[in-house]
Short mmCIF file of C-alpha atoms in Angstrom, two decimals:
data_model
loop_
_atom_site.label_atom_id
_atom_site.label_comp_id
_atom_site.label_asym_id
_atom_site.label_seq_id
_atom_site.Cartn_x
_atom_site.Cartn_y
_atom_site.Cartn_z
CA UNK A 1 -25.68 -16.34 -100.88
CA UNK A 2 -23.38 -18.68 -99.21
CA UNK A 3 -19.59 -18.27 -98.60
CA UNK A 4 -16.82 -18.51 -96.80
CA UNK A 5 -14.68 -16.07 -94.50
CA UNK A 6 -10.83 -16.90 -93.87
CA UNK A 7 -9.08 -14.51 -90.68
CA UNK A 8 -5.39 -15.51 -90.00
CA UNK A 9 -4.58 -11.81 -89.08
CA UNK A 10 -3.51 -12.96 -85.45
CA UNK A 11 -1.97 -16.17 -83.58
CA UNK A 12 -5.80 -17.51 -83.90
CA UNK A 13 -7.02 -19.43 -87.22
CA UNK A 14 -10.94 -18.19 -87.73
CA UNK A 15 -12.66 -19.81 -90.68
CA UNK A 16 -16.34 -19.46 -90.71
CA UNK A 17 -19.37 -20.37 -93.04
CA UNK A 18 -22.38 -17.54 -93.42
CA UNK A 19 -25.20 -16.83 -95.16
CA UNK A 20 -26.53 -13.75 -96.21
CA UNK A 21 -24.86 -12.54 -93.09
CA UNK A 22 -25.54 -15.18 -90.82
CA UNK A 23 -23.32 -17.44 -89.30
CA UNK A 24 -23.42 -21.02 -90.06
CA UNK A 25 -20.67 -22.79 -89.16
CA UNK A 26 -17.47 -21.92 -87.49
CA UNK A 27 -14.25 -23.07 -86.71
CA UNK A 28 -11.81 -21.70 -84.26
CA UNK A 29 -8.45 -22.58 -83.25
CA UNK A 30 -5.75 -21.02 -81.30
CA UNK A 31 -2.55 -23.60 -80.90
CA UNK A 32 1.09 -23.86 -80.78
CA UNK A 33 0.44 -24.78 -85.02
CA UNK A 34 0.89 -22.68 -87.73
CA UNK A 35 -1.98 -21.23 -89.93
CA UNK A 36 -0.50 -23.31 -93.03
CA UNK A 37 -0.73 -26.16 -91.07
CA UNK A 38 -4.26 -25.90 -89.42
CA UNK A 39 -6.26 -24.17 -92.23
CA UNK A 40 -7.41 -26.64 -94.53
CA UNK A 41 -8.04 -29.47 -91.49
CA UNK A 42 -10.22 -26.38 -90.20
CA UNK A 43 -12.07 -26.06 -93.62
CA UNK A 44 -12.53 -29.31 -93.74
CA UNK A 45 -14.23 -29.73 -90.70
CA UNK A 46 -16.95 -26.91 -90.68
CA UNK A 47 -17.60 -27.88 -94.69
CA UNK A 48 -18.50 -31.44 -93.13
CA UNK A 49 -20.32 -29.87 -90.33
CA UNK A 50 -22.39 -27.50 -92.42
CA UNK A 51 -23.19 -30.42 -95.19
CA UNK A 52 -21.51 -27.45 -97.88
CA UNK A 53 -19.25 -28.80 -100.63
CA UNK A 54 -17.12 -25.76 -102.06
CA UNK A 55 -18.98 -26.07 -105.14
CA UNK A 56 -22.23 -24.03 -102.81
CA UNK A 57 -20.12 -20.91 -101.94
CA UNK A 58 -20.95 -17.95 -104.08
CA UNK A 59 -18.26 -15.95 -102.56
CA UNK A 60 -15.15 -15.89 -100.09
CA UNK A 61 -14.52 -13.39 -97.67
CA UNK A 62 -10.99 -12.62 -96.50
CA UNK A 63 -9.54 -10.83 -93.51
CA UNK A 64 -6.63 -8.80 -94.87
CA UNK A 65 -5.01 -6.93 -92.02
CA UNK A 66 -3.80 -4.98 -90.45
CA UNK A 67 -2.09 -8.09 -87.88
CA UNK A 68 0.91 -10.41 -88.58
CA UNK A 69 2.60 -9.65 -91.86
CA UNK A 70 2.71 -13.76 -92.11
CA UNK A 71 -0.84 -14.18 -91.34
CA UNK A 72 -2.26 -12.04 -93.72
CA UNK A 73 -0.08 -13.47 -96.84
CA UNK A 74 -1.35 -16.72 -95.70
CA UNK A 75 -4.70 -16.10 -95.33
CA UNK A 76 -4.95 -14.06 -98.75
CA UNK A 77 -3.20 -16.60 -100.15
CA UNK A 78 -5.52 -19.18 -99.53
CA UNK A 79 -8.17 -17.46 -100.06
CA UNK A 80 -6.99 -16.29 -103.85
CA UNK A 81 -6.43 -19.84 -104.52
CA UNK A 82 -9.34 -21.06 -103.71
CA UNK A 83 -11.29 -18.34 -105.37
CA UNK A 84 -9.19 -18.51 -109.04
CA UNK A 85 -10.18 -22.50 -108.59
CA UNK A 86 -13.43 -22.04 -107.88
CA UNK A 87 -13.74 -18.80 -110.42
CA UNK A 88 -15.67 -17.22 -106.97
CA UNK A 89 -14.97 -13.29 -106.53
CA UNK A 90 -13.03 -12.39 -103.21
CA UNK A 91 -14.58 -10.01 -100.28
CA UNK A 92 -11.75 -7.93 -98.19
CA UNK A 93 -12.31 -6.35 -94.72
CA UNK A 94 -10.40 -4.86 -92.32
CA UNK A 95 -9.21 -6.99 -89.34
CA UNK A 96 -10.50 -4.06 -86.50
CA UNK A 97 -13.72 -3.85 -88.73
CA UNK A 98 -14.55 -7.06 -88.57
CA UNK A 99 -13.32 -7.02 -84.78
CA UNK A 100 -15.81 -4.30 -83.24
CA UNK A 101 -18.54 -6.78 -83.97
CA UNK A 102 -17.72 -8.02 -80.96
CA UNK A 103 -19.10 -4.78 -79.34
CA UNK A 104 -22.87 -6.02 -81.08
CA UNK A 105 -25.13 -3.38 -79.58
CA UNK A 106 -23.13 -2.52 -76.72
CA UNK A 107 -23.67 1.39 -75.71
CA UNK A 108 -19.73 1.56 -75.27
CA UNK A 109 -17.42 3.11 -77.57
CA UNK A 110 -16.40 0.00 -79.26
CA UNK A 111 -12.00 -0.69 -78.75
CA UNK A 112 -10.40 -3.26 -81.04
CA UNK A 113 -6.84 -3.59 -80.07
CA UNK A 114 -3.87 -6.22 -81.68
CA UNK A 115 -0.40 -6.68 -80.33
CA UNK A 116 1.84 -5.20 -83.23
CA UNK A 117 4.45 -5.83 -81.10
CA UNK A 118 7.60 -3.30 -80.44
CA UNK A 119 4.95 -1.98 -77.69
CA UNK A 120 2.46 -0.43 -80.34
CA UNK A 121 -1.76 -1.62 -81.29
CA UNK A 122 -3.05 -2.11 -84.45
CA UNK A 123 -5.99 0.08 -83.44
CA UNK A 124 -9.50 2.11 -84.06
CA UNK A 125 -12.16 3.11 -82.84
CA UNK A 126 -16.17 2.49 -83.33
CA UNK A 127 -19.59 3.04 -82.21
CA UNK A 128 -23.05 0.52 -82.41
CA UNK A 129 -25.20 1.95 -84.51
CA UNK A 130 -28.95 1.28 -83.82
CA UNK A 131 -30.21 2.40 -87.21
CA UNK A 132 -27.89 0.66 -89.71
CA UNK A 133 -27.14 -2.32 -86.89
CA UNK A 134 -23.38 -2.68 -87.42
CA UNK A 135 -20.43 -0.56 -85.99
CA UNK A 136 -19.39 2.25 -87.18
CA UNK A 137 -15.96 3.65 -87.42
CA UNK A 138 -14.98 7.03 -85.85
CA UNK A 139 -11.25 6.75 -85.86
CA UNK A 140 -9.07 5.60 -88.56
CA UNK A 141 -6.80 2.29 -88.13
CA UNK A 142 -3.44 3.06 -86.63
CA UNK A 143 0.04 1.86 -85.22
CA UNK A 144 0.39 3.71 -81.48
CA UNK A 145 1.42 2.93 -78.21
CA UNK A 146 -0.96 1.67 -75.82
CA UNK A 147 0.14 3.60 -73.09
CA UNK A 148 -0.49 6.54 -75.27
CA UNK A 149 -3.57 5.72 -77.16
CA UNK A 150 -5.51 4.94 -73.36
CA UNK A 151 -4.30 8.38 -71.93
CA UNK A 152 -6.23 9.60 -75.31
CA UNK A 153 -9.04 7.42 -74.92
CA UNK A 154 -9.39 8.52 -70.69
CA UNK A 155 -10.48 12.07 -71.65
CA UNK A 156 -13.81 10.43 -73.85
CA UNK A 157 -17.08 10.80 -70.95
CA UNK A 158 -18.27 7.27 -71.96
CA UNK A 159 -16.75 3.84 -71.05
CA UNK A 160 -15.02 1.76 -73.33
CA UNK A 161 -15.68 -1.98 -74.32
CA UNK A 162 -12.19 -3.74 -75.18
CA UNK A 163 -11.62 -6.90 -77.89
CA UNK A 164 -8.72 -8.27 -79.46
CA UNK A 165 -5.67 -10.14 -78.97
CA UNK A 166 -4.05 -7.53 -77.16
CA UNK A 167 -6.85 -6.73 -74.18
CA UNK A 168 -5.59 -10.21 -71.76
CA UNK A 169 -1.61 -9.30 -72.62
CA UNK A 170 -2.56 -5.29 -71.49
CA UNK A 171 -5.17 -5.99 -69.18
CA UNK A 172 -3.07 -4.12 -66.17
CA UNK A 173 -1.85 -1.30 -68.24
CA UNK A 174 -5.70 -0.83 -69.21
CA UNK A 175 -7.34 -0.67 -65.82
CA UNK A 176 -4.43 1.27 -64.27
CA UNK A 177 -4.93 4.35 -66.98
CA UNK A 178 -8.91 3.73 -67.48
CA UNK A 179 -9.75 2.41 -64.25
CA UNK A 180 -13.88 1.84 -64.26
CA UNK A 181 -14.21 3.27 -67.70
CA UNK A 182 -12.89 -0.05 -69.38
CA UNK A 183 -14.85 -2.91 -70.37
CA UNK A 184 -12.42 -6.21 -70.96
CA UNK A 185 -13.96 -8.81 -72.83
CA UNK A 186 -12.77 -12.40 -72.45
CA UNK A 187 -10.72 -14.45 -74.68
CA UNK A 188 -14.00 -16.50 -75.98
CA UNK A 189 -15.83 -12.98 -77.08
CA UNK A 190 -12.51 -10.80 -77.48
CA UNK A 191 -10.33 -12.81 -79.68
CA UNK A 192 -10.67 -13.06 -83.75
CA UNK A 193 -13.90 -15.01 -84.28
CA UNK A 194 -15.53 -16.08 -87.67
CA UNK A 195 -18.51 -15.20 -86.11
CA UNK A 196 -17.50 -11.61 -86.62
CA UNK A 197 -16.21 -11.87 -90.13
CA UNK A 198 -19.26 -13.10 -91.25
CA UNK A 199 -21.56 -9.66 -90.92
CA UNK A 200 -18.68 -7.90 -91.68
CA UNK A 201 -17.58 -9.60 -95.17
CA UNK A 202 -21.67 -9.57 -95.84
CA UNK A 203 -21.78 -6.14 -95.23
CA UNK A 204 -19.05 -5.41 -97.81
CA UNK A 205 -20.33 -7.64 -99.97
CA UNK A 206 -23.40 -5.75 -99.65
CA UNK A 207 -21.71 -2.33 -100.50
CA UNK A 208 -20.17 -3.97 -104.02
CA UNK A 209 -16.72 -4.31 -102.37
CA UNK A 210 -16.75 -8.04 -104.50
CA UNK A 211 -13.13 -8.18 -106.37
CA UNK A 212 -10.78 -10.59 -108.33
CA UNK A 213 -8.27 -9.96 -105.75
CA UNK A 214 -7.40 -8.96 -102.23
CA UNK A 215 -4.57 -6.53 -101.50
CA UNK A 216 -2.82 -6.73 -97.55
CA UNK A 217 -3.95 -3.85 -95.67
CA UNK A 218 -0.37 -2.88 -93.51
CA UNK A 219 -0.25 0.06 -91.33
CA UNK A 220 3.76 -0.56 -90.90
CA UNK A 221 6.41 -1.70 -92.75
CA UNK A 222 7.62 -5.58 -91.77
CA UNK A 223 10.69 -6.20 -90.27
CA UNK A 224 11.94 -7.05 -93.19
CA UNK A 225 10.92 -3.85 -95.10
CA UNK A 226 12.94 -2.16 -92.26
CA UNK A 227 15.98 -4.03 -92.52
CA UNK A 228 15.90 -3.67 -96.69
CA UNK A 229 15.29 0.01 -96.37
CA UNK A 230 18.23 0.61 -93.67
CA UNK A 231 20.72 -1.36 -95.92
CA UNK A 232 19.66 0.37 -98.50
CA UNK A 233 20.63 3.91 -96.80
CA UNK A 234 24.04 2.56 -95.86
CA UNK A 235 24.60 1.75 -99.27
CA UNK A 236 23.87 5.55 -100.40
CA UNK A 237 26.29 7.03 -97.52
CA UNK A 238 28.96 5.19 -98.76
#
């Protein structure tokens, strides 16, 4: 089974070839450009790399959030375009999901954090697991504050192994609070990577999680939302 796996949840554009759960081909870009404008050059490229036409995919995987309200409507977008064009069914998984594959048979409990901005993580938490070899998630995705969420996370007995787009930007606030209990992974390993959508979209594809189409996963409302709902209330107390 060969397809393709499209994350856009962050500032970083992750595209990535796999089959049957093994990566292939991957392309990876974090610039000043938008996701509109990099995507298809992206595509492009690790199609050519791979010798695949778009014809060989059997499938296409999507990251779907939580992350930038923009980046997800992209990235489903493309992805539902190419899949109704193609007549291809659609694979959706969580952004921290496919994140904590970056903690690949680490002992740690396993960290994904994303800047939501307004000082809060898109957040969860996960742990290796030897018998079914992927990550496993013991706390439910969440909006909190970081400051918060590592004072909770300092009274676990085990360290803690870091990824995402938020561990360079909090890197202080981390070691102040967990001191030698954190683990910090680099940009290269911490940051959105196709190489970690690809066992993660397999693995759902695995489970029968195969659909038509892909919904946004949003913990929060957008700024937009916000605005729309406070106008809204106005309007009533008048």
């Amino acid at each position: 089974m060969k397809y393709l796996t499209i994350d856009t949840t962050t500032k970083v554009t992750a595209l990535a070839l796999g089959y049957k759960g093994q990566l292939v081909a991957e392309g990876f870009l974090h610039t000043t450009k938008t996701h509109s404008e990099r995507l298809v050059p992206v595509l492009d490229q690790v199609l050519e790399a791979a010798a695949w036409k778009l014809q060989d995919l059997d499938f296409i995987g999507v990251v779907r959030g939580p992350g930038s309200f923009t980046g997800i409507r992209i990235g489903i977008a493309t992805a539902q375009g190419l899949a109704q064009v193609l007549g291809l069914p659609l694979v959706g998984v969580l952004s921290l999901d496919a994140l904590a594959w970056a903690g690949y048979g680490r002992e740690e409990i396993i960290v994904p954090v994303l800047d939501a901005r307004k000082n809060e993580w898109y957040t969860a938490q996960y742990q290796w697991s030897r018998d079914k070899q992927r990550p496993i998630r013991t706390k439910e995705p969440m909006a909190i504050e970081p400051e918060q969420w590592l004072k909770d996370l300092a009274g676990l007995n085990k360290r803690i192994v870091f990824a995402g787009d938020g561990v360079a930007k909090y890197a202080e606030k981390i070691k102040a609070i967990l001191e030698d209990k954190a683990v910090l992974l680099p940009d290269y390993l911490a940051l959105p990577r196709g190489g970690y959508a690809v066992p993660c979209v397999w693995q759902a594809w695995e489970e029968g999680s195969q659909s038509e189409t892909v919904e946004p996963y949003y913990i929060r409302l957008s700024e937009a939302e916000v605005n729309w709902a406070k106008k809204e209330e106005a309007l009533k107390g008048k």
